[in-house]
Short mmCIF file of C-alpha atoms and ligand atoms in Angstrom, two decimals:
data_model
loop_
_atom_site.label_atom_id
_atom_site.label_comp_id
_atom_site.label_asym_id
_atom_site.label_seq_id
_atom_site.Cartn_x
_atom_site.Cartn_y
_atom_site.Cartn_z
CA MET A 24 0.01 0.00 -0.01
CA HIS A 25 1.19 3.49 -0.87
CA LEU A 26 0.75 6.50 1.42
CA TYR A 27 -0.92 9.35 -0.46
CA LEU A 28 -0.85 12.89 0.83
CA ILE A 29 -3.74 14.92 -0.50
CA GLY A 30 -4.74 18.53 0.11
CA TYR A 31 -4.71 22.03 -1.25
CA ARG A 32 -1.65 23.94 -2.43
CA GLY A 33 0.40 25.05 0.55
CA SER A 34 -0.82 22.31 2.90
CA GLY A 35 2.70 20.84 3.28
CA LYS A 36 2.29 17.63 1.27
CA SER A 37 5.80 17.72 -0.23
CA THR A 38 7.59 18.74 2.97
CA VAL A 39 5.76 16.28 5.23
CA GLY A 40 5.87 13.59 2.50
CA ARG A 41 9.62 13.78 2.22
CA GLN A 42 10.04 13.57 6.00
CA LEU A 43 7.56 10.71 6.26
CA ALA A 44 9.39 8.75 3.57
CA SER A 45 12.69 9.29 5.34
CA VAL A 46 11.38 8.20 8.77
CA LEU A 47 9.62 5.12 7.32
CA ASP A 48 12.50 4.34 4.98
CA MET A 49 10.16 4.38 1.97
CA PRO A 50 10.71 5.95 -1.46
CA PHE A 51 9.08 9.35 -2.09
CA VAL A 52 7.47 10.67 -5.29
CA ASP A 53 5.95 14.11 -5.81
CA THR A 54 3.57 13.93 -8.79
CA ASP A 55 4.31 17.55 -9.77
CA ASP A 56 8.04 16.65 -10.02
CA TRP A 57 7.14 13.59 -12.08
CA ILE A 58 5.01 15.65 -14.47
CA GLU A 59 7.79 18.24 -14.93
CA ALA A 60 10.45 15.57 -15.45
CA SER A 61 8.37 13.50 -17.88
CA SER A 62 7.23 16.48 -19.91
CA GLY A 63 10.46 18.50 -19.76
CA ALA A 64 8.43 21.63 -18.92
CA ARG A 65 7.49 23.60 -15.82
CA ILE A 66 3.89 23.31 -14.65
CA SER A 67 3.29 27.00 -15.43
CA GLU A 68 4.48 26.35 -19.01
CA ILE A 69 2.17 23.33 -19.37
CA PHE A 70 -0.81 25.42 -18.21
CA ALA A 71 0.19 28.18 -20.65
CA SER A 72 0.63 25.89 -23.71
CA GLU A 73 -1.91 23.15 -23.07
CA GLY A 74 -4.41 24.76 -20.69
CA GLU A 75 -5.57 23.30 -17.41
CA SER A 76 -7.16 20.31 -19.14
CA GLY A 77 -3.82 19.39 -20.78
CA PHE A 78 -2.18 19.57 -17.35
CA ARG A 79 -4.95 17.39 -15.84
CA ASP A 80 -4.33 14.75 -18.54
CA ARG A 81 -0.64 14.72 -17.60
CA GLU A 82 -1.58 14.56 -13.94
CA GLU A 83 -3.84 11.58 -14.58
CA ALA A 84 -0.93 9.81 -16.30
CA ALA A 85 1.23 10.63 -13.26
CA ILE A 86 -1.30 9.14 -10.84
CA ALA A 87 -1.61 6.00 -13.00
CA HIS A 88 2.19 5.72 -13.03
CA VAL A 89 2.67 6.09 -9.28
CA ALA A 90 -0.27 3.85 -8.46
CA ASP A 91 1.45 1.08 -10.43
CA ILE A 92 4.80 1.34 -8.60
CA ALA A 93 5.39 -2.08 -7.04
CA THR A 94 7.18 -0.80 -3.92
CA SER A 95 5.14 0.95 -1.21
CA THR A 96 5.83 4.65 -1.75
CA VAL A 97 4.96 7.96 -0.08
CA ILE A 98 3.24 10.07 -2.76
CA ALA A 99 2.63 13.81 -2.56
CA THR A 100 -0.15 14.64 -5.03
CA GLY A 101 -0.95 17.97 -6.63
CA GLY A 102 -3.83 19.88 -5.03
CA GLY A 103 -6.15 19.09 -7.93
CA ALA A 104 -5.32 15.41 -8.29
CA ILE A 105 -8.59 14.54 -6.51
CA LEU A 106 -10.71 16.26 -9.16
CA ARG A 107 -11.00 13.38 -11.63
CA PRO A 108 -13.01 10.35 -10.42
CA GLY A 109 -10.50 8.02 -12.13
CA ASN A 110 -7.72 9.46 -10.00
CA ARG A 111 -9.75 9.14 -6.80
CA ASN A 112 -10.53 5.51 -7.62
CA ARG A 113 -6.87 4.69 -8.35
CA ILE A 114 -5.71 6.41 -5.20
CA ALA A 115 -8.31 4.67 -3.03
CA ALA A 116 -7.46 1.29 -4.56
CA THR A 117 -3.72 1.52 -4.04
CA GLY A 118 -3.02 3.29 -0.78
CA HIS A 119 -3.82 5.02 2.47
CA ARG A 120 -5.03 8.60 2.09
CA ILE A 121 -4.02 11.44 4.40
CA TRP A 122 -5.57 14.87 3.93
CA LEU A 123 -3.46 17.79 5.17
CA SER A 124 -6.20 20.36 5.65
CA GLY A 125 -6.04 24.05 6.46
CA THR A 126 -7.99 27.27 6.37
CA ALA A 127 -7.94 29.40 3.22
CA LYS A 128 -6.20 32.16 5.18
CA MET A 129 -3.30 29.96 6.24
CA LEU A 130 -2.97 28.21 2.87
CA PHE A 131 -2.89 31.55 1.07
CA GLU A 132 -0.16 32.79 3.41
CA ARG A 133 1.94 29.68 2.77
CA ILE A 134 1.39 29.78 -1.00
CA SER A 135 2.34 33.46 -1.11
CA GLY A 136 5.54 32.79 0.84
CA ASP A 137 6.66 29.79 -1.22
CA GLY A 138 9.26 30.44 -3.89
CA MET A 139 7.95 27.48 -5.96
CA THR A 140 4.60 29.21 -6.51
CA SER A 141 5.59 31.17 -9.62
CA THR A 142 6.67 28.09 -11.60
CA ARG A 143 4.36 25.52 -10.02
CA ARG A 144 1.10 27.25 -9.24
CA PRO A 145 -0.52 29.14 -12.07
CA ASN A 146 -3.90 30.73 -11.33
CA LEU A 147 -6.82 28.29 -11.28
CA SER A 148 -9.49 30.92 -11.91
CA HIS A 149 -9.74 34.48 -13.16
CA ARG A 150 -9.73 35.64 -9.57
CA GLY A 151 -6.26 34.55 -8.40
CA GLY A 152 -5.09 35.52 -4.92
CA TYR A 153 -6.95 34.90 -1.68
CA GLU A 154 -10.43 34.92 -3.29
CA GLU A 155 -9.37 32.05 -5.53
CA VAL A 156 -8.18 29.97 -2.58
CA VAL A 157 -11.50 30.52 -0.78
CA GLU A 158 -13.52 29.57 -3.86
CA ILE A 159 -11.53 26.56 -5.09
CA LEU A 160 -10.91 25.18 -1.60
CA ALA A 161 -14.64 25.23 -0.88
CA SER A 162 -15.36 23.33 -4.08
CA ARG A 163 -12.68 20.71 -3.37
CA GLU A 164 -13.16 20.14 0.34
CA PRO A 165 -15.94 17.53 -0.13
CA LEU A 166 -13.61 15.56 -2.42
CA TYR A 167 -10.67 15.63 -0.01
CA ARG A 168 -13.01 14.65 2.80
CA GLU A 169 -14.57 11.79 0.84
CA LEU A 170 -11.19 10.31 -0.05
CA ALA A 171 -9.35 10.83 3.25
CA GLN A 172 -8.92 8.19 5.90
CA LEU A 173 -7.04 10.59 8.16
CA ILE A 174 -7.52 14.36 8.31
CA VAL A 175 -4.71 16.39 9.84
CA GLU A 176 -5.51 20.05 10.51
CA THR A 177 -2.29 21.87 9.75
CA ASP A 178 -3.11 25.47 10.80
CA ASN A 179 -0.47 26.74 13.26
CA LYS A 180 1.38 23.42 13.28
CA SER A 181 4.96 22.81 12.32
CA ALA A 182 5.82 20.11 9.77
CA ASP A 183 7.19 18.02 12.64
CA GLU A 184 3.90 18.22 14.52
CA VAL A 185 1.97 17.19 11.40
CA LEU A 186 4.43 14.37 10.84
CA ASP A 187 3.92 13.10 14.41
CA GLU A 188 0.16 12.99 13.93
CA VAL A 189 0.56 10.98 10.75
CA LEU A 190 3.02 8.58 12.40
CA ASP A 191 0.68 8.10 15.39
CA TRP A 192 -2.16 7.19 13.04
CA LEU A 193 0.03 4.84 11.02
CA ARG A 194 0.93 2.89 14.17
CA THR A 195 -2.68 1.69 14.30
CA HIS A 196 -3.30 1.63 10.52
CA SER A 197 -0.01 0.11 9.48
CA PRO A 198 0.67 0.44 5.74
CA GLY A 199 1.11 -2.61 3.58
C1 S3P Y 2 -2.64 22.49 -8.49
C2 S3P Y 2 -1.72 22.32 -7.49
C3 S3P Y 2 -0.26 22.25 -7.74
C4 S3P Y 2 0.02 21.79 -9.18
C5 S3P Y 2 -0.75 22.64 -10.15
C6 S3P Y 2 -2.29 22.52 -9.92
C7 S3P Y 2 -4.08 22.59 -8.12
O1 S3P Y 2 0.32 21.31 -6.83
O2 S3P Y 2 -0.30 20.44 -9.34
O3 S3P Y 2 -0.36 23.97 -10.04
O4 S3P Y 2 -4.95 22.45 -8.99
O5 S3P Y 2 -4.37 22.83 -6.92
P1 S3P Y 2 0.58 21.62 -5.24
O6 S3P Y 2 -0.68 21.25 -4.51
O7 S3P Y 2 1.70 20.68 -4.92
O8 S3P Y 2 0.96 23.03 -5.11
#
């Protein structure tokens, strides 16, 4: 069984995922990294040349790829990976699902302060900014909730604190 980290941009999936993989001695894959490596383009460039739907097709291929990895792997997914039902089914069939949740206010602060945002996080609506986070987060929250087996609220928590909550849960829901 894989360990999938799901959640909105800025929720800490990549940071916590990397730490989790290191503590559990498991491989780590970030689907955004995989998409950039396999396409030879930055995510912002893919959005610009192929539109969001072209990016979602590449993301679906990334999820299919990681789901098929034979070794149990920690997988940080992009914030929108839960949008397509096919992705949700693959994820549910192949691993444990941990939702790193947060308020729009905190997520927006983290996104704004993250140097990766300009290449990795093109606008998802005409609004952009805080209003976009409020709007898109509200539309996605039911999907994160439906898929998650564990929900970790990340507001005002360090990555180490989030990691500890995940590890505590895993002790009783051991992967594999
Ligand atoms: C997206 C989130 C990004 C990246 C792309 C689309 C989204 O990943 O996949 O910009 O739709 O929320 P992170 O959640 O890792 O920032």
